[in-house]
Amino acid sequence: MKAILYDQPKDPLYVGDADEPQPSSGELLVRVKATALNRADLLQRRGGYAPPPGASPILGLELAGEVAKAAGDWQVGDRVMALVTGGSYAEYATVPLETAMPIPEVLDFEQAAAIPEAFLTAYLNLFVLSSLRSGESVLVHAGGSGVGSAAIQLARSAGARVFTTASSGEKLAHCQELGANVMINYKAESFLERVRTETDNEGVDVILDFVGAPYWNDNLAALAQGGRLLQIGLMGGVSGNLSIAPIMAKNLTISGTTLRRTPLTQKATLVQAFTEFGLQRLTSGEIKPVIDRVFPFEEAEAAHQYMESNSNFGKIVLSAVS
């Protein structure tokens, strides 16, 4: 089969030949129609994020496609979207039955490919780990990212007041269209001071952060009593002068997650919960995948360079092998 490959970390991506995966018991074989980029792909390519044991070394953490070899209740030709631990930058990939979701009829493959990682990550952090409730407030950093754009919509759907940060007025305008209430250009103002102003110094209940160490102290300061910080990325670094005193003073909860390494049993529970919550909302348009650009499969290198530029709002998608 054809797959997107690279020889050494930082080497250019290219289309090459790879062995077709063989599904084990409890797995589907899926012909990939579209996949989507994630920051983890960039890290893995640099040699900084090895696949879990047993996972495909081929890049790619999510996909949309057609069942090529049936299992469970799925039939050949069924349309499916799913999380995978690797391997979706290819013609075929295997998918555990527990992480497979039907694609709503109103969505095409490219739209469906933009859903699994972003929406499941956002759902896990907002509802499973932080128990976000109607009437609470949430600060979503990097609102223009795939996860950020999904989190804004899910928080809005839950009846929360949504704060978000982004790097430009254009991105913030898109965040507002998705349901954000307070837009903060982090290049032009302090998100901490804006949160204090907007909440009468009370702070927000939940923060979803991708940045890490540089935001640590301001995130803790921006949380209300009993607030919850969900750490899902470390793009800004992992160490620095980090104060832990506010955690005790304000009774804060800190959670860290990487969906890729979440045990399959927990992923299964998450996928089932999101399926019940999200598929009808995706069908009605209450929530929607946000796609910035679609690149042909053969232009994966250009797609990665585009992600590196941080110019995108929403997901970057790769179409099927031509």
CSV table of C-alpha atoms in Angstrom, one decimal:
chain,number,residue,atom,x,y,z
A,1,MET,CA,0.0,0.0,0.0
A,2,LYS,CA,1.0,3.6,-0.3
A,3,ALA,CA,1.9,5.6,2.9
A,4,ILE,CA,3.5,8.8,3.9
A,5,LEU,CA,7.0,8.0,5.1
A,6,TYR,CA,10.3,9.6,6.2
A,7,ASP,CA,13.7,8.2,6.6
A,8,GLN,CA,15.2,10.1,9.5
A,9,PRO,CA,13.8,12.7,11.9
A,10,LYS,CA,13.4,16.0,10.1
A,11,ASP,CA,13.8,14.4,6.7
A,12,PRO,CA,11.1,15.4,4.1
A,13,LEU,CA,7.9,13.3,4.0
A,14,TYR,CA,7.4,11.3,0.8
A,15,VAL,CA,4.9,8.8,-0.6
A,16,GLY,CA,6.4,5.3,-0.5
A,17,ASP,CA,5.4,1.7,-0.1
A,18,ALA,CA,4.5,0.0,3.2
A,19,ASP,CA,3.1,-3.3,4.2
A,20,GLU,CA,-0.7,-3.4,4.4
A,21,PRO,CA,-1.7,-3.8,8.1
A,22,GLN,CA,-3.4,-7.0,9.1
A,23,PRO,CA,-6.3,-6.6,11.6
A,24,SER,CA,-6.3,-8.7,14.6
A,25,SER,CA,-9.4,-10.0,16.3
A,26,GLY,CA,-11.5,-7.0,17.4
A,27,GLU,CA,-10.2,-4.7,14.8
A,28,LEU,CA,-11.5,-3.3,11.5
A,29,LEU,CA,-9.4,-2.8,8.4
A,30,VAL,CA,-10.3,0.6,7.0
A,31,ARG,CA,-9.5,2.1,3.6
A,32,VAL,CA,-8.5,5.6,4.6
A,33,LYS,CA,-10.3,8.4,2.7
A,34,ALA,CA,-8.9,11.3,4.8
A,35,THR,CA,-6.8,11.9,7.8
A,36,ALA,CA,-5.9,15.0,9.8
A,37,LEU,CA,-2.7,16.5,11.2
A,38,ASN,CA,-1.9,16.8,14.9
A,39,ARG,CA,1.0,18.4,16.7
A,40,ALA,CA,1.9,14.9,17.9
A,41,ASP,CA,2.7,14.0,14.2
A,42,LEU,CA,5.3,16.8,14.2
A,43,LEU,CA,6.8,15.7,17.4
A,44,GLN,CA,7.0,12.0,16.3
A,45,ARG,CA,8.6,13.0,13.1
A,46,ARG,CA,11.3,14.9,15.0
A,47,GLY,CA,12.0,11.8,17.1
A,48,GLY,CA,10.4,13.3,20.3
A,49,TYR,CA,7.2,11.3,20.6
A,50,ALA,CA,7.6,7.6,19.9
A,51,PRO,CA,4.5,5.5,19.2
A,52,PRO,CA,3.2,3.3,22.0
A,53,PRO,CA,4.3,-0.3,22.0
A,54,GLY,CA,2.5,-2.3,19.2
A,55,ALA,CA,1.4,0.9,17.4
A,56,SER,CA,2.1,1.5,13.7
A,57,PRO,CA,5.3,3.6,13.2
A,58,ILE,CA,3.5,5.4,10.3
A,59,LEU,CA,2.3,8.8,11.3
A,60,GLY,CA,-1.4,9.7,11.9
A,61,LEU,CA,-3.8,9.5,14.9
A,62,GLU,CA,-7.2,9.8,13.3
A,63,LEU,CA,-9.0,8.9,10.1
A,64,ALA,CA,-12.2,8.7,8.1
A,65,GLY,CA,-12.8,6.0,5.6
A,66,GLU,CA,-14.7,2.8,4.6
A,67,VAL,CA,-14.6,-0.6,6.2
A,68,ALA,CA,-12.5,-2.9,4.0
A,69,LYS,CA,-12.6,-5.9,6.3
A,70,ALA,CA,-15.6,-6.3,8.6
A,71,ALA,CA,-15.7,-7.1,12.3
A,72,GLY,CA,-18.3,-6.8,15.1
A,73,ASP,CA,-21.4,-5.1,13.8
A,74,TRP,CA,-19.6,-3.3,11.0
A,75,GLN,CA,-20.0,-4.3,7.4
A,76,VAL,CA,-17.7,-3.8,4.4
A,77,GLY,CA,-18.4,-0.3,2.9
A,78,ASP,CA,-19.6,1.2,6.1
A,79,ARG,CA,-18.4,4.8,6.7
A,80,VAL,CA,-16.3,5.1,9.8
A,81,MET,CA,-14.2,7.7,11.7
A,82,ALA,CA,-11.9,6.8,14.5
A,83,LEU,CA,-8.9,7.4,16.7
A,84,VAL,CA,-5.9,5.3,16.1
A,85,THR,CA,-2.5,5.1,17.9
A,86,GLY,CA,-0.7,5.5,14.6
A,87,GLY,CA,-0.9,4.6,10.9
A,88,SER,CA,-3.5,6.8,9.3
A,89,TYR,CA,-1.1,8.5,6.8
A,90,ALA,CA,-1.7,5.5,4.6
A,91,GLU,CA,-4.1,3.7,2.2
A,92,TYR,CA,-5.2,1.3,4.9
A,93,ALA,CA,-5.2,1.3,8.7
A,94,THR,CA,-6.5,-0.9,11.5
A,95,VAL,CA,-9.0,0.4,13.9
A,96,PRO,CA,-10.0,-1.1,17.3
A,97,LEU,CA,-13.8,-1.7,17.3
A,98,GLU,CA,-13.9,0.3,20.6
A,99,THR,CA,-12.7,3.5,18.9
A,100,ALA,CA,-14.8,3.3,15.7
A,101,MET,CA,-17.7,5.8,15.2
A,102,PRO,CA,-20.2,6.0,12.4
A,103,ILE,CA,-19.9,9.1,10.2
A,104,PRO,CA,-23.1,11.2,10.2
A,105,GLU,CA,-24.7,11.3,6.8
A,106,VAL,CA,-24.4,15.1,6.5
A,107,LEU,CA,-20.6,14.9,6.7
A,108,ASP,CA,-18.1,14.0,4.0
A,109,PHE,CA,-14.8,12.1,4.7
A,110,GLU,CA,-12.7,15.2,5.0
A,111,GLN,CA,-15.0,16.7,7.5
A,112,ALA,CA,-15.2,13.5,9.5
A,113,ALA,CA,-11.4,13.1,9.6
A,114,ALA,CA,-11.3,16.4,11.5
A,115,ILE,CA,-13.5,15.2,14.3
A,116,PRO,CA,-12.0,12.3,16.4
A,117,GLU,CA,-8.8,13.7,18.0
A,118,ALA,CA,-10.1,17.3,18.5
A,119,PHE,CA,-13.5,16.5,19.8
A,120,LEU,CA,-12.6,13.5,21.9
A,121,THR,CA,-9.8,15.4,23.5
A,122,ALA,CA,-12.0,18.4,24.2
A,123,TYR,CA,-14.9,16.2,25.5
A,124,LEU,CA,-12.5,14.2,27.8
A,125,ASN,CA,-11.1,17.3,29.4
A,126,LEU,CA,-14.2,19.5,29.6
A,127,PHE,CA,-16.8,16.9,30.7
A,128,VAL,CA,-15.0,13.8,32.0
A,129,LEU,CA,-12.1,15.3,33.9
A,130,SER,CA,-13.3,18.8,34.8
A,131,SER,CA,-17.1,18.1,34.9
A,132,LEU,CA,-17.9,21.5,33.3
A,133,ARG,CA,-21.4,22.6,34.1
A,134,SER,CA,-23.8,25.1,32.7
A,135,GLY,CA,-23.2,28.6,34.1
A,136,GLU,CA,-19.5,28.0,34.7
A,137,SER,CA,-16.7,29.7,32.9
A,138,VAL,CA,-13.9,28.2,30.8
A,139,LEU,CA,-10.7,29.7,29.3
A,140,VAL,CA,-9.7,27.9,26.1
A,141,HIS,CA,-6.1,28.7,25.1
A,142,ALA,CA,-5.2,28.4,21.5
A,143,GLY,CA,-8.8,28.8,20.3
A,144,GLY,CA,-7.7,28.6,16.7
A,145,SER,CA,-6.4,25.1,17.1
A,146,GLY,CA,-8.3,22.0,16.2
A,147,VAL,CA,-8.9,21.1,19.9
A,148,GLY,CA,-9.5,24.7,20.8
A,149,SER,CA,-12.2,25.2,18.1
A,150,ALA,CA,-13.9,22.0,19.3
A,151,ALA,CA,-13.7,23.0,22.9
A,152,ILE,CA,-15.3,26.4,22.3
A,153,GLN,CA,-18.2,24.7,20.7
A,154,LEU,CA,-18.6,22.0,23.3
A,155,ALA,CA,-18.4,24.5,26.2
A,156,ARG,CA,-20.9,26.7,24.5
A,157,SER,CA,-23.2,23.8,24.0
A,158,ALA,CA,-22.9,23.0,27.7
A,159,GLY,CA,-24.0,26.5,28.6
A,160,ALA,CA,-20.7,27.7,29.8
A,161,ARG,CA,-19.2,31.2,29.4
A,162,VAL,CA,-16.3,30.8,27.1
A,163,PHE,CA,-13.1,32.9,27.2
A,164,THR,CA,-10.4,32.2,24.5
A,165,THR,CA,-7.0,33.3,23.5
A,166,ALA,CA,-5.5,33.5,20.0
A,167,SER,CA,-2.8,35.3,18.1
A,168,SER,CA,-4.8,37.6,15.8
A,169,GLY,CA,-8.1,39.5,15.5
A,170,GLU,CA,-9.0,37.3,12.6
A,171,LYS,CA,-8.7,34.1,14.6
A,172,LEU,CA,-10.6,35.6,17.5
A,173,ALA,CA,-13.4,36.6,15.1
A,174,HIS,CA,-13.7,33.0,14.1
A,175,CYS,CA,-13.7,32.0,17.8
A,176,GLN,CA,-16.6,34.3,18.4
A,177,GLU,CA,-18.5,32.8,15.5
A,178,LEU,CA,-18.1,29.4,17.2
A,179,GLY,CA,-19.5,30.7,20.5
A,180,ALA,CA,-16.7,32.3,22.5
A,181,ASN,CA,-17.9,35.2,24.7
A,182,VAL,CA,-14.6,36.9,25.6
A,183,MET,CA,-11.8,37.1,23.0
A,184,ILE,CA,-8.2,37.8,24.1
A,185,ASN,CA,-5.3,38.5,21.8
A,186,TYR,CA,-2.4,37.1,23.8
A,187,LYS,CA,0.1,39.1,21.7
A,188,ALA,CA,-1.6,42.4,22.6
A,189,GLU,CA,-2.8,41.9,26.2
A,190,SER,CA,-2.4,39.8,29.3
A,191,PHE,CA,-5.0,37.0,29.5
A,192,LEU,CA,-4.7,37.1,33.3
A,193,GLU,CA,-5.6,40.7,33.5
A,194,ARG,CA,-8.4,40.4,31.1
A,195,VAL,CA,-9.8,37.4,33.0
A,196,ARG,CA,-9.7,39.4,36.2
A,197,THR,CA,-11.4,42.3,34.6
A,198,GLU,CA,-14.2,40.2,33.1
A,199,THR,CA,-14.8,38.2,36.2
A,200,ASP,CA,-14.5,40.9,38.9
A,201,ASN,CA,-11.4,39.2,40.1
A,202,GLU,CA,-13.2,35.9,40.7
A,203,GLY,CA,-11.4,34.0,38.0
A,204,VAL,CA,-12.6,31.2,35.7
A,205,ASP,CA,-13.7,27.7,36.7
A,206,VAL,CA,-11.8,25.7,34.0
A,207,ILE,CA,-8.7,26.4,31.9
A,208,LEU,CA,-7.7,24.2,28.9
A,209,ASP,CA,-4.0,24.8,28.2
A,210,PHE,CA,-1.6,23.7,25.4
A,211,VAL,CA,1.3,25.9,26.3
A,212,GLY,CA,2.7,24.6,29.6
A,213,ALA,CA,5.4,26.2,31.7
A,214,PRO,CA,5.2,29.8,30.4
A,215,TYR,CA,1.5,30.0,31.3
A,216,TRP,CA,1.6,28.0,34.5
A,217,ASN,CA,1.6,30.8,37.1
A,218,ASP,CA,-0.8,33.0,35.2
A,219,ASN,CA,-3.1,30.0,34.7
A,220,LEU,CA,-3.2,29.3,38.4
A,221,ALA,CA,-3.8,33.0,39.2
A,222,ALA,CA,-6.6,33.1,36.6
A,223,LEU,CA,-8.5,30.2,38.2
A,224,ALA,CA,-11.4,30.7,40.6
A,225,GLN,CA,-11.7,28.9,44.0
A,226,GLY,CA,-12.1,25.2,43.2
A,227,GLY,CA,-10.9,25.8,39.6
A,228,ARG,CA,-9.6,23.1,37.4
A,229,LEU,CA,-6.6,23.3,35.0
A,230,LEU,CA,-6.4,20.8,32.2
A,231,GLN,CA,-2.9,20.5,30.7
A,232,ILE,CA,-3.0,18.9,27.3
A,233,GLY,CA,0.1,20.3,25.7
A,234,LEU,CA,3.6,21.6,26.4
A,235,MET,CA,4.3,23.7,23.4
A,236,GLY,CA,6.0,26.4,25.4
A,237,GLY,CA,8.2,24.2,27.6
A,238,VAL,CA,8.1,21.9,30.6
A,239,SER,CA,10.1,23.7,33.3
A,240,GLY,CA,10.6,27.1,34.8
A,241,ASN,CA,9.9,29.1,38.0
A,242,LEU,CA,6.6,27.4,38.8
A,243,SER,CA,4.6,28.3,41.9
A,244,ILE,CA,2.5,25.6,43.5
A,245,ALA,CA,1.2,27.6,46.4
A,246,PRO,CA,-2.1,28.7,44.6
A,247,ILE,CA,-3.0,25.0,44.2
A,248,MET,CA,-3.5,24.7,48.0
A,249,ALA,CA,-4.7,28.2,48.6
A,250,LYS,CA,-7.5,28.0,46.1
A,251,ASN,CA,-8.2,24.2,46.3
A,252,LEU,CA,-7.3,23.7,42.6
A,253,THR,CA,-7.3,20.5,40.6
A,254,ILE,CA,-4.6,19.9,37.9
A,255,SER,CA,-5.0,17.2,35.3
A,256,GLY,CA,-2.7,16.2,32.5
A,257,THR,CA,-3.7,14.0,29.6
A,258,THR,CA,-2.3,12.5,26.3
A,259,LEU,CA,-5.2,10.8,24.5
A,260,ARG,CA,-2.8,8.6,22.5
A,261,ARG,CA,-1.6,6.7,25.5
A,262,THR,CA,-4.9,6.4,27.2
A,263,PRO,CA,-5.7,2.7,27.8
A,264,LEU,CA,-8.1,1.2,25.2
A,265,THR,CA,-10.8,0.5,27.9
A,266,GLN,CA,-10.9,4.2,28.8
A,267,LYS,CA,-10.9,5.3,25.2
A,268,ALA,CA,-13.9,2.9,24.6
A,269,THR,CA,-15.8,4.6,27.4
A,270,LEU,CA,-14.9,8.0,26.1
A,271,VAL,CA,-15.9,7.2,22.5
A,272,GLN,CA,-19.2,5.8,23.7
A,273,ALA,CA,-19.9,8.9,25.7
A,274,PHE,CA,-19.1,11.3,22.9
A,275,THR,CA,-21.0,9.2,20.4
A,276,GLU,CA,-24.1,9.6,22.6
A,277,PHE,CA,-23.5,13.3,23.1
A,278,GLY,CA,-22.0,14.4,19.8
A,279,LEU,CA,-23.3,12.5,16.8
A,280,GLN,CA,-26.8,14.0,16.9
A,281,ARG,CA,-25.3,17.5,17.5
A,282,LEU,CA,-22.9,17.0,14.5
A,283,THR,CA,-25.9,15.9,12.4
A,284,SER,CA,-27.9,19.0,13.4
A,285,GLY,CA,-25.0,21.4,12.9
A,286,GLU,CA,-25.0,22.5,16.6
A,287,ILE,CA,-21.3,21.5,16.6
A,288,LYS,CA,-19.2,21.1,13.5
A,289,PRO,CA,-15.6,20.2,12.5
A,290,VAL,CA,-13.6,23.2,11.6
A,291,ILE,CA,-11.2,22.8,8.7
A,292,ASP,CA,-8.7,25.3,7.6
A,293,ARG,CA,-7.2,23.6,4.6
A,294,VAL,CA,-7.3,20.2,2.8
A,295,PHE,CA,-4.0,19.0,1.2
A,296,PRO,CA,-3.7,16.2,-1.2
A,297,PHE,CA,-2.1,13.1,0.3
A,298,GLU,CA,1.0,13.6,-1.9
A,299,GLU,CA,1.5,17.1,-0.3
A,300,ALA,CA,1.9,15.9,3.3
A,301,GLU,CA,5.2,17.7,3.6
A,302,ALA,CA,3.6,21.0,2.6
A,303,ALA,CA,0.8,20.3,5.1
A,304,HIS,CA,3.3,19.8,7.9
A,305,GLN,CA,5.1,23.0,7.0
A,306,TYR,CA,1.8,24.9,7.1
A,307,MET,CA,1.1,23.5,10.6
A,308,GLU,CA,4.6,24.6,11.7
A,309,SER,CA,3.7,28.2,10.6
A,310,ASN,CA,0.8,28.3,13.1
A,311,SER,CA,-1.3,30.0,10.4
A,312,ASN,CA,-4.2,27.6,10.5
A,313,PHE,CA,-7.6,28.1,12.2
A,314,GLY,CA,-9.0,24.6,12.9
A,315,LYS,CA,-7.8,21.3,11.4
A,316,ILE,CA,-5.5,20.6,8.5
A,317,VAL,CA,-6.7,17.6,6.6
A,318,LEU,CA,-5.0,15.2,4.1
A,319,SER,CA,-7.3,13.7,1.5
A,320,ALA,CA,-7.1,10.1,0.3
A,321,VAL,CA,-4.4,8.5,-1.8
A,322,SER,CA,-5.0,9.4,-5.4
